[in-house]
Amino acid sequence: MLELPNDYQTFLDWTWDDLRPYYEALQQAPLTEATVDTWLQGWSALDERIHEIYARLYVTTTQDTTDEEAEARFKRFLSEVYPHVQVAEQALKQKLLASGLRPEGFELPLKRMETEARIFREENVPLFTEERNLTNEYNKITGAQTVEWEGEERTLPQMRPLLQEHDRDLRERAWRAMMDRQLADREALNDLWQRLLDVREQQARNAGFATYRDFRWQQLARFDYTPDDCRTFHQAIEDVVVPAALRIYERRRQLLGVETLRPWDLDVDPALRPPLRPFQSETELIEVSARIFHRVDETLGGYFDIMCEEGCLDLANRKGKGPGGYCIDFPVTRRPFIFMNAVGLQSDVRTMMHEAGHAFHTFEAFALPYIHQRDVGMEFAEVASMAMELLSAPYWHQNEGGFYDDEDYARARIEHLEGIMLFWPYMAVVDAFQHWVYENMDLARDPAACDAKWRELWDRFMPGVDWRGLEDAKATGWHRKLHIFTIPFYYVEYGLAELGSVQVWANALHDQAAAVRAYRAALALGGTRSLPELYATAGARFAFDHETMRSAITLLESQLDALYKVVV
């Protein structure tokens, strides 16, 4: 095998001509029982460099969406290098599959490869590139959204703290200013949406699928559940969670003393106490988070220390920065990287815990020898992140090294646990919307039809808040969910994983140390086990049913009742 460089700076701008000899060497190398481990090591090493190039170029485009050079480098890789890589990767998959070899610990990666080989079409390669460019366009549109507020230009995340102010008129003005700015891009996003649907439908047709959903299901390697299971999950949420969400909204309405809850009433403290401001700077967020992770587990805390020391964190919001938060891995340097938009809110603490869970998953799975074994379904990858939110929560108190005193700790926990319960109905809206879109693509090309469907699903799953007079803002909520534009069908994973993480937390309430050990054991399996097996290792069930959801809601509401006694 040809030797590959280890310094990512050496290969970051490699062209296809630089990469081709490595693929040719693998294609020509003998593949037998005696050579398969060496061959897989060579393929894994090459894939690690491809993934590192992609990840580092992508990160730079999100760190500064106005950086035209970074965007050009990323697009150049996507258009001039990655299409050749996809074709070459397909040839290597076919070579391994044709060999009939079944390396130990490679059963699920082989199953994924068989699926990928079956649905691969070379004519889709440029369409995947086009789709990535279009999703980058979404990031540019939303990343450029700012508001003029009291003579100061603010990003939308920087406006969010205003929604926690006691002055209801001020909250409403801030909310409307944010919404008006987002609605100003309505036509641009509708146009982008139609182009995305055209590309996705063509991908499915090229691969011989009747619908994009059928194609995407295979592309996401969803071997352990079906669209019907998702419908079962939606129904469990409607029957069990929506009534619980209404109880949360009604308690908030009564505490605020308002006739109806409006969208700008959802972030303010319902007893009108000062907003939670757990940290004042990125440095403070990092230092306190480090203490928390060491309390959860010394090894996990050590992982976070490495990230701090090696510059693997970009946490503070700024103008021009891409939206949202993510954790991405650099497989050659064996490091994860966390990106987020912190502005000093409790939700930022939760995001920090969440993305660190992904980072810990990356560290644990790096022990597996081949990159293909580290490819984990998001249905469990999100357990890694969401369970870390809950496993870390006992240490958010200042007495444990965290952010909060007694009352603020209770308030933060209430916000967190209520957020879990309120998320499931929203998740159902997003997932049900996507099922409708890709079952009805001709109709979904009409943005007005999408608005109407979103409004219908919102009314089904999200009652309790008064949207009268805000019909445009309500109907265009799908514009503000980046997953719909950038990662189609990637959302039900959050709901399933949240149900798994609550089960992990239930175990932790009885034995925190044992729950953390089980959690880490599951992370270390990477993608070498099925979803039910990964959940079971972590101490949970992979489930969609009413009974499992009812157990979770009962636990959450009992914990909330105890916490409210501290603060009300």
Coordinates of C-alpha atoms in Angstrom, one line a residue:
M1 CA 0.0 0.0 0.0
L2 CA 1.1 3.5 -0.7
E3 CA 2.0 5.5 2.4
L4 CA -0.4 8.4 3.3
P5 CA 0.6 11.6 5.0
N6 CA -0.6 12.3 8.5
D7 CA -0.5 16.1 8.5
Y8 CA -3.9 17.3 7.3
Q9 CA -2.4 20.5 6.0
T10 CA -0.5 18.3 3.5
F11 CA -3.5 16.8 1.9
L12 CA -6.2 19.5 2.5
D13 CA -6.1 20.8 -1.0
W14 CA -5.4 17.6 -2.8
T15 CA -6.9 17.2 -6.3
W16 CA -8.3 14.0 -7.7
D17 CA -4.9 13.5 -9.4
D18 CA -3.3 13.4 -6.0
L19 CA -5.9 10.9 -4.6
R20 CA -6.3 8.6 -7.6
P21 CA -3.1 6.6 -7.2
Y22 CA -4.2 5.5 -3.7
Y23 CA -7.6 4.2 -5.0
E24 CA -5.9 2.5 -7.9
A25 CA -3.5 0.8 -5.5
L26 CA -6.4 -0.6 -3.5
Q27 CA -8.3 -1.6 -6.5
Q28 CA -5.3 -3.6 -7.8
A29 CA -4.2 -5.1 -4.5
P30 CA -5.0 -8.8 -3.9
L31 CA -8.0 -9.3 -1.5
T32 CA -7.9 -12.7 0.2
E33 CA -8.5 -14.1 3.7
A34 CA -4.8 -13.4 4.4
T35 CA -4.8 -9.8 3.1
V36 CA -8.2 -8.5 4.0
D37 CA -7.2 -6.9 7.3
T38 CA -4.3 -5.0 5.6
W39 CA -6.5 -4.1 2.7
L40 CA -9.2 -2.7 5.0
Q41 CA -6.6 -0.8 7.0
G42 CA -5.5 0.9 3.8
W43 CA -9.0 1.7 2.7
S44 CA -9.9 3.0 6.1
A45 CA -6.8 5.3 6.2
L46 CA -7.7 6.7 2.8
D47 CA -11.3 7.3 3.8
E48 CA -10.2 9.0 6.9
R49 CA -8.3 11.6 4.9
I50 CA -11.3 12.1 2.6
H51 CA -13.5 12.7 5.6
E52 CA -11.0 15.0 7.2
I53 CA -10.7 17.1 4.0
Y54 CA -14.5 17.4 3.8
A55 CA -14.9 18.2 7.5
R56 CA -12.3 20.8 7.7
L57 CA -13.4 22.6 4.5
Y58 CA -17.0 22.4 5.7
V59 CA -16.2 23.9 9.1
T60 CA -14.5 26.9 7.6
T61 CA -17.6 27.7 5.6
T62 CA -19.8 27.7 8.7
Q63 CA -17.3 29.6 10.9
D64 CA -17.6 32.5 8.4
T65 CA -20.4 32.3 5.8
T66 CA -18.9 35.5 4.2
D67 CA -15.5 33.9 3.5
E68 CA -15.6 33.6 -0.2
E69 CA -12.3 31.8 -0.4
A70 CA -13.4 29.1 2.1
E71 CA -16.6 28.6 0.2
A72 CA -14.7 28.3 -3.1
R73 CA -12.4 25.7 -1.6
F74 CA -15.3 23.7 -0.3
K75 CA -17.2 23.9 -3.6
R76 CA -14.1 23.0 -5.5
F77 CA -13.7 19.8 -3.4
L78 CA -17.4 19.0 -3.9
S79 CA -17.4 19.5 -7.6
E80 CA -13.9 18.5 -8.7
V81 CA -12.8 15.9 -6.2
Y82 CA -15.7 14.3 -4.4
P83 CA -17.6 13.0 -7.4
H84 CA -14.5 11.0 -8.4
V85 CA -14.1 9.8 -4.9
Q86 CA -17.7 8.5 -4.8
V87 CA -17.2 6.5 -8.0
A88 CA -13.9 5.1 -6.7
E89 CA -15.5 4.2 -3.3
Q90 CA -18.2 2.4 -5.1
A91 CA -15.6 0.3 -7.0
L92 CA -13.9 -0.7 -3.7
K93 CA -17.2 -1.6 -2.1
Q94 CA -18.0 -3.9 -5.1
K95 CA -14.5 -5.4 -4.8
L96 CA -15.0 -6.3 -1.2
L97 CA -18.5 -7.6 -1.7
A98 CA -17.5 -9.7 -4.7
S99 CA -14.7 -11.3 -2.6
G100 CA -17.3 -13.0 -0.4
L101 CA -15.1 -12.2 2.7
R102 CA -16.9 -11.5 6.0
P103 CA -14.3 -9.9 8.3
E104 CA -15.1 -10.2 12.0
G105 CA -16.9 -7.1 13.4
F106 CA -17.7 -6.0 9.9
E107 CA -21.2 -7.5 9.5
L108 CA -23.2 -4.2 9.8
P109 CA -20.7 -2.2 7.7
L110 CA -21.0 -4.9 5.0
K111 CA -24.8 -4.6 5.2
R112 CA -24.6 -0.9 4.7
M113 CA -22.1 -1.3 1.8
E114 CA -24.5 -3.8 0.2
T115 CA -27.3 -1.3 0.4
E116 CA -25.1 1.6 -0.9
A117 CA -23.9 -0.6 -3.8
R118 CA -27.4 -1.5 -4.7
I119 CA -28.7 2.1 -4.8
F120 CA -25.6 3.7 -6.3
R121 CA -25.9 5.3 -9.7
E122 CA -23.1 7.2 -11.2
E123 CA -25.5 9.8 -12.7
N124 CA -26.4 10.7 -9.1
V125 CA -22.9 11.8 -8.2
P126 CA -23.2 15.3 -9.8
L127 CA -26.7 15.6 -8.2
F128 CA -25.3 15.0 -4.8
T129 CA -22.8 17.8 -5.4
E130 CA -25.6 20.1 -6.6
E131 CA -27.6 19.2 -3.5
R132 CA -24.7 20.1 -1.2
N133 CA -24.2 23.4 -2.9
L134 CA -27.9 24.2 -2.5
T135 CA -27.9 23.3 1.2
N136 CA -24.9 25.6 1.6
E137 CA -27.0 28.3 0.0
Y138 CA -29.6 27.8 2.8
N139 CA -26.8 28.3 5.4
K140 CA -25.8 31.5 3.6
I141 CA -29.3 32.9 3.5
T142 CA -30.1 32.2 7.1
G143 CA -26.6 33.1 8.3
A144 CA -26.9 36.6 6.9
Q145 CA -30.1 37.3 8.8
T146 CA -29.6 40.2 11.1
V147 CA -31.9 42.8 12.8
E148 CA -31.4 46.5 13.5
W149 CA -32.3 46.8 17.2
E150 CA -31.9 50.2 19.0
G151 CA -29.2 51.3 16.6
E152 CA -27.3 48.1 16.8
E153 CA -27.1 45.3 14.2
R154 CA -27.8 41.9 15.9
T155 CA -27.9 38.4 14.7
L156 CA -31.0 36.4 15.4
P157 CA -29.3 34.3 18.1
Q158 CA -28.2 37.6 19.7
M159 CA -31.9 38.7 19.7
R160 CA -33.0 35.6 21.6
P161 CA -32.2 36.8 25.1
L162 CA -34.8 39.6 24.6
L163 CA -37.5 36.9 24.6
Q164 CA -36.7 36.3 28.2
E165 CA -37.3 39.9 29.3
H166 CA -40.2 40.6 31.6
D167 CA -41.6 43.5 29.5
R168 CA -44.2 41.7 27.4
D169 CA -44.4 44.5 24.8
L170 CA -40.6 44.4 24.4
R171 CA -40.7 40.6 23.9
E172 CA -43.3 41.0 21.3
R173 CA -41.4 43.7 19.4
A174 CA -38.3 41.6 19.5
W175 CA -40.1 38.4 18.3
R176 CA -41.8 40.3 15.5
A177 CA -38.6 41.9 14.4
M178 CA -36.9 38.5 14.2
M179 CA -39.9 37.0 12.4
D180 CA -40.1 39.9 9.9
R181 CA -36.5 39.4 9.0
Q182 CA -37.0 35.7 8.5
L183 CA -40.1 36.3 6.4
A184 CA -38.1 38.7 4.2
D185 CA -36.4 35.6 2.8
R186 CA -39.6 33.8 2.2
E187 CA -39.4 33.9 -1.6
A188 CA -35.7 33.1 -1.7
L189 CA -36.3 30.0 0.5
N190 CA -39.3 28.9 -1.5
D191 CA -37.2 29.1 -4.7
L192 CA -34.4 27.1 -3.1
W193 CA -36.9 24.6 -1.8
Q194 CA -38.3 23.9 -5.3
R195 CA -34.7 23.4 -6.7
L196 CA -33.9 21.0 -3.8
L197 CA -37.0 18.9 -4.5
D198 CA -36.2 18.6 -8.2
V199 CA -32.7 17.4 -7.4
R200 CA -33.9 14.9 -4.8
E201 CA -36.7 13.5 -7.0
Q202 CA -34.2 12.9 -9.8
Q203 CA -31.8 11.1 -7.4
A204 CA -34.6 8.7 -6.5
R205 CA -35.7 8.1 -10.1
N206 CA -32.2 7.5 -11.2
A207 CA -31.9 4.8 -8.5
G208 CA -35.1 3.2 -9.5
F209 CA -37.3 4.2 -6.5
A210 CA -40.9 5.3 -6.7
T211 CA -40.4 8.0 -4.0
Y212 CA -37.6 9.9 -2.6
R213 CA -38.5 8.7 0.9
D214 CA -38.0 5.1 -0.2
F215 CA -34.6 6.0 -1.6
R216 CA -33.6 8.1 1.4
W217 CA -34.6 5.3 3.8
Q218 CA -32.1 3.0 2.1
Q219 CA -29.5 5.8 1.9
L220 CA -29.8 6.4 5.7
A221 CA -29.5 2.6 6.3
R222 CA -32.7 2.5 8.3
F223 CA -32.7 -1.3 8.7
D224 CA -34.5 -1.5 12.1
Y225 CA -37.7 0.5 11.5
T226 CA -40.1 1.6 8.8
P227 CA -42.3 4.6 7.9
D228 CA -45.2 2.9 9.6
D229 CA -43.2 2.7 12.8
C230 CA -42.8 6.5 12.5
R231 CA -46.6 6.9 12.2
T232 CA -46.9 4.7 15.3
F233 CA -44.5 7.1 17.1
H234 CA -46.4 10.1 15.9
Q235 CA -49.7 8.7 17.3
A236 CA -48.0 7.9 20.7
I237 CA -46.9 11.5 20.8
E238 CA -50.3 12.8 20.0
D239 CA -52.0 10.6 22.5
V240 CA -49.5 10.7 25.4
V241 CA -47.3 13.8 25.0
V242 CA -49.6 16.4 23.6
P243 CA -51.9 16.3 26.7
A244 CA -48.8 16.6 28.9
A245 CA -47.5 19.6 26.8
L246 CA -50.9 21.3 27.3
R247 CA -50.5 20.9 31.0
I248 CA -47.1 22.6 30.8
Y249 CA -48.6 25.5 28.7
E250 CA -51.5 25.9 31.1
R251 CA -49.2 26.1 34.1
R252 CA -47.1 28.7 32.3
R253 CA -50.2 30.7 31.3
Q254 CA -51.5 30.8 34.9
L255 CA -48.1 31.8 36.3
L256 CA -47.8 34.6 33.8
G257 CA -51.4 35.7 34.4
V258 CA -52.2 36.1 30.8
E259 CA -55.4 35.3 28.9
T260 CA -53.6 33.3 26.3
L261 CA -50.0 32.3 25.6
R262 CA -48.4 34.0 22.6
P263 CA -45.2 32.9 20.9
W264 CA -43.2 35.5 22.7
D265 CA -44.4 34.2 26.1
L266 CA -42.5 30.8 25.8
D267 CA -39.0 31.8 26.9
V268 CA -39.6 34.2 29.7
D269 CA -39.5 32.9 33.2
P270 CA -43.2 32.3 34.1
A271 CA -42.8 33.8 37.6
L272 CA -41.0 36.8 36.0
R273 CA -37.7 36.2 37.8
P274 CA -34.5 37.5 36.2
P275 CA -33.6 35.4 33.1
L276 CA -31.0 32.7 33.7
R277 CA -27.6 33.9 32.5
P278 CA -25.4 31.0 33.5
F279 CA -22.2 32.3 31.9
Q280 CA -20.8 35.6 30.6
S281 CA -18.2 34.4 28.2
E282 CA -17.0 31.5 26.0
T283 CA -14.1 31.0 28.4
E284 CA -16.5 30.6 31.4
L285 CA -18.7 28.2 29.5
I286 CA -15.7 26.1 28.7
E287 CA -14.2 26.1 32.2
V288 CA -17.5 25.2 34.0
S289 CA -18.4 22.6 31.4
A290 CA -15.0 20.9 31.9
R291 CA -15.6 20.6 35.7
I292 CA -19.0 19.1 35.0
F293 CA -17.7 16.5 32.6
H294 CA -15.0 15.5 35.1
R295 CA -17.8 14.9 37.6
V296 CA -19.7 12.7 35.2
D297 CA -16.6 10.6 34.4
E298 CA -12.9 11.3 34.6
T299 CA -12.2 9.8 31.2
L300 CA -14.9 11.9 29.5
G301 CA -13.6 14.9 31.3
G302 CA -10.1 14.1 29.9
Y303 CA -11.5 14.0 26.4
F304 CA -13.0 17.5 26.9
D305 CA -9.7 18.8 28.2
I306 CA -8.0 17.6 25.0
M307 CA -10.5 19.5 22.9
C308 CA -9.9 22.7 25.0
E309 CA -6.1 22.4 24.7
E310 CA -6.1 21.7 21.0
G311 CA -8.6 24.4 19.8
C312 CA -11.4 22.0 18.9
L313 CA -14.2 24.4 20.1
D314 CA -15.9 27.4 18.4
L315 CA -18.7 28.2 20.7
A316 CA -19.6 32.0 20.7
N317 CA -22.1 33.5 18.3
R318 CA -20.9 36.3 15.9
K319 CA -22.1 38.0 12.7
G320 CA -21.6 35.9 9.6
K321 CA -21.4 32.6 11.5
G322 CA -23.5 29.8 10.2
P323 CA -26.6 28.8 12.2
G324 CA -27.1 26.1 14.8
G325 CA -24.6 23.8 16.4
Y326 CA -22.9 20.5 15.5
C327 CA -20.1 18.2 16.3
I328 CA -18.0 16.8 13.5
D329 CA -15.0 14.5 13.6
F330 CA -11.5 14.8 12.1
P331 CA -10.6 11.2 11.8
V332 CA -6.9 11.5 10.8
T333 CA -6.1 13.7 13.8
R334 CA -8.5 11.6 16.0
R335 CA -10.3 14.7 17.3
P336 CA -14.0 15.9 17.3
F337 CA -14.8 19.6 16.7
I338 CA -17.7 21.4 18.4
F339 CA -19.4 24.4 16.7
M340 CA -22.3 26.4 18.3
N341 CA -23.7 29.9 18.7
A342 CA -23.6 30.6 22.4
V343 CA -25.0 33.9 23.7
G344 CA -25.2 33.2 27.5
L345 CA -28.5 31.3 27.8
Q346 CA -29.4 28.1 29.6
S347 CA -30.1 26.6 26.2
D348 CA -26.5 27.1 25.4
V349 CA -25.5 25.0 28.4
R350 CA -27.8 22.3 27.1
T351 CA -26.2 22.6 23.6
M352 CA -22.8 22.3 25.1
M353 CA -23.7 19.1 27.0
H354 CA -25.4 17.8 23.9
E355 CA -22.5 18.3 21.4
A356 CA -20.0 17.1 24.0
G357 CA -22.0 13.8 24.1
H358 CA -21.3 13.5 20.3
A359 CA -17.7 14.3 20.9
F360 CA -17.4 11.6 23.6
H361 CA -19.0 9.1 21.2
T362 CA -16.3 10.0 18.6
F363 CA -13.5 9.5 21.1
E364 CA -14.8 6.1 22.3
A365 CA -15.4 4.8 18.8
F366 CA -11.9 5.8 17.6
A367 CA -10.7 2.6 19.3
L368 CA -12.4 0.6 16.5
P369 CA -9.8 -0.2 13.8
Y370 CA -11.8 0.8 10.6
I371 CA -13.6 4.0 9.9
H372 CA -16.5 1.9 8.4
Q373 CA -17.2 0.5 11.9
R374 CA -17.5 4.0 13.4
D375 CA -20.5 4.9 11.1
V376 CA -23.3 5.0 13.7
G377 CA -27.0 5.5 12.9
M378 CA -28.2 8.9 14.1
E379 CA -30.9 7.1 16.0
F380 CA -28.2 6.1 18.5
A381 CA -25.7 8.9 17.9
E382 CA -28.3 11.2 19.3
V383 CA -28.7 9.0 22.4
A384 CA -25.0 9.8 23.0
S385 CA -25.7 13.5 23.0
M386 CA -29.2 13.6 24.6
A387 CA -28.2 11.2 27.4
M388 CA -25.2 13.4 28.2
E389 CA -27.5 16.3 28.8
L390 CA -29.3 14.3 31.4
L391 CA -26.3 12.5 32.9
S392 CA -24.5 15.8 33.4
A393 CA -27.5 17.6 34.9
P394 CA -26.8 16.6 38.5
Y395 CA -23.6 18.6 38.3
W396 CA -25.0 21.8 36.9
H397 CA -25.4 23.0 40.5
Q398 CA -22.6 25.3 41.9
N399 CA -22.1 22.9 44.8
E400 CA -21.0 20.3 42.2
G401 CA -18.8 22.7 40.2
G402 CA -21.6 23.9 37.9
F403 CA -23.4 27.1 36.9
Y404 CA -26.4 27.5 39.3
D405 CA -27.5 28.1 42.9
D406 CA -30.4 26.2 44.4
E407 CA -33.3 28.1 42.8
D408 CA -31.6 28.7 39.4
Y409 CA -30.6 25.0 39.3
A410 CA -34.3 24.0 39.8
R411 CA -35.3 26.5 37.1
A412 CA -32.7 25.2 34.7
R413 CA -33.8 21.6 35.3
I414 CA -37.4 22.6 34.8
E415 CA -36.5 24.3 31.5
H416 CA -34.6 21.3 30.4
L417 CA -37.2 18.6 31.3
E418 CA -40.1 20.7 30.0
G419 CA -38.1 21.2 26.8
I420 CA -37.8 17.4 26.3
M421 CA -41.6 17.0 26.6
L422 CA -42.3 20.0 24.4
F423 CA -39.8 18.8 21.8
W424 CA -41.6 15.5 21.0
P425 CA -44.7 17.2 19.5
Y426 CA -42.5 19.6 17.5
M427 CA -40.4 16.6 16.3
A428 CA -43.6 14.9 15.2
V429 CA -44.6 18.0 13.1
V430 CA -41.2 18.0 11.4
D431 CA -41.1 14.3 10.7
A432 CA -44.8 14.0 9.6
F433 CA -44.2 17.0 7.3
Q434 CA -41.3 15.3 5.6
H435 CA -43.3 12.1 5.1
W436 CA -46.0 14.2 3.5
V437 CA -43.5 16.1 1.3
Y438 CA -41.8 13.0 -0.1
E439 CA -45.1 11.1 -0.6
N440 CA -46.5 14.1 -2.5
M441 CA -43.6 15.8 -4.2
D442 CA -45.7 17.3 -7.0
L443 CA -47.9 19.0 -4.5
A444 CA -45.0 19.9 -2.2
R445 CA -43.4 21.9 -5.0
D446 CA -46.0 24.5 -4.3
P447 CA -44.8 26.4 -1.2
A448 CA -48.4 27.4 -0.4
A449 CA -49.3 23.7 -0.1
C450 CA -46.3 23.3 2.2
D451 CA -47.5 26.2 4.3
A452 CA -51.0 24.7 4.6
K453 CA -49.6 21.2 5.6
W454 CA -47.3 22.7 8.2
R455 CA -50.2 24.7 9.6
E456 CA -52.4 21.6 9.8
L457 CA -49.7 19.5 11.5
W458 CA -48.9 22.4 13.9
D459 CA -52.6 22.5 14.9
R460 CA -52.6 18.7 15.5
F461 CA -49.4 18.5 17.6
M462 CA -48.8 22.0 19.0
P463 CA -52.0 23.3 20.6
G464 CA -51.8 25.6 23.6
V465 CA -50.2 28.7 22.1
D466 CA -52.2 31.5 20.5
W467 CA -51.0 32.3 16.9
R468 CA -54.0 34.5 15.9
G469 CA -52.8 37.3 13.6
L470 CA -49.5 35.5 13.0
E471 CA -50.6 33.2 10.3
D472 CA -47.7 33.8 7.9
A473 CA -45.1 33.2 10.7
K474 CA -46.9 30.0 11.8
A475 CA -47.3 28.6 8.3
T476 CA -43.6 29.2 7.3
G477 CA -42.2 27.4 10.3
W478 CA -40.8 24.8 8.0
H479 CA -38.5 27.4 6.6
R480 CA -36.9 27.8 10.0
K481 CA -36.0 24.1 10.4
L482 CA -32.7 23.7 8.7
H483 CA -32.9 19.9 8.7
I484 CA -35.8 20.0 6.2
F485 CA -33.6 21.9 3.8
T486 CA -30.2 20.5 4.5
I487 CA -30.5 16.9 5.9
P488 CA -33.9 15.4 4.7
F489 CA -35.6 13.0 7.0
Y490 CA -32.9 13.5 9.7
Y491 CA -35.2 14.5 12.6
V492 CA -37.2 11.5 13.9
E493 CA -33.8 10.3 15.2
Y494 CA -34.0 13.0 17.8
G495 CA -37.3 11.9 19.0
L496 CA -36.4 8.2 19.2
A497 CA -33.1 9.1 20.9
E498 CA -34.7 11.3 23.4
L499 CA -36.9 8.4 24.4
G500 CA -33.8 6.3 24.7
S501 CA -32.0 8.9 26.7
V502 CA -34.8 9.3 29.2
Q503 CA -34.5 5.6 29.8
V504 CA -30.8 5.9 30.4
W505 CA -31.5 8.7 32.8
A506 CA -34.1 6.6 34.7
N507 CA -31.3 4.1 35.3
A508 CA -29.0 6.9 36.5
L509 CA -31.6 8.0 39.1
H510 CA -31.0 4.6 40.7
D511 CA -27.3 4.2 40.0
Q512 CA -25.5 7.1 38.2
A513 CA -22.1 5.3 38.0
A514 CA -23.6 2.2 36.5
A515 CA -25.7 4.1 34.0
V516 CA -22.5 6.0 32.8
R517 CA -20.6 2.7 32.5
A518 CA -23.4 1.3 30.3
Y519 CA -23.6 4.5 28.3
R520 CA -19.8 4.4 27.6
A521 CA -20.0 0.7 26.7
A522 CA -22.6 1.4 24.1
L523 CA -20.6 4.3 22.6
A524 CA -17.6 2.1 22.3
L525 CA -19.5 -0.3 20.0
G526 CA -19.6 2.4 17.3
G527 CA -21.7 1.1 14.3
T528 CA -21.0 -2.6 14.8
R529 CA -24.4 -3.4 16.4
S530 CA -28.0 -2.9 15.4
L531 CA -30.0 -0.1 17.0
P532 CA -31.9 -2.5 19.3
E533 CA -28.6 -3.9 20.5
L534 CA -27.0 -0.5 21.0
Y535 CA -30.0 0.7 23.0
A536 CA -30.0 -2.5 25.1
T537 CA -26.3 -2.1 25.9
A538 CA -27.0 1.5 27.1
G539 CA -29.8 0.2 29.3
A540 CA -32.8 1.2 27.1
R541 CA -35.3 -0.1 24.6
F542 CA -35.5 1.0 21.0
A543 CA -39.2 1.8 21.0
F544 CA -42.1 3.7 19.3
D545 CA -45.0 2.6 21.5
H546 CA -47.5 4.2 23.8
E547 CA -46.3 2.3 26.9
T548 CA -42.7 3.3 26.6
M549 CA -43.7 6.9 26.0
R550 CA -46.1 6.9 28.9
S551 CA -43.4 5.6 31.3
A552 CA -41.1 8.5 30.1
I553 CA -43.8 11.1 30.6
T554 CA -44.7 9.8 34.0
L555 CA -41.1 10.1 35.1
L556 CA -40.6 13.5 33.6
E557 CA -43.8 14.9 35.2
S558 CA -42.9 13.5 38.6
Q559 CA -39.5 15.1 38.5
L560 CA -41.0 18.4 37.4
D561 CA -43.5 18.4 40.2
A562 CA -40.7 18.1 42.7
L563 CA -38.7 20.8 41.1
Y564 CA -41.6 23.2 41.0
K565 CA -41.9 22.9 44.7
V566 CA -38.5 24.6 45.0
V567 CA -39.3 27.6 42.8
V568 CA -43.0 28.3 43.0

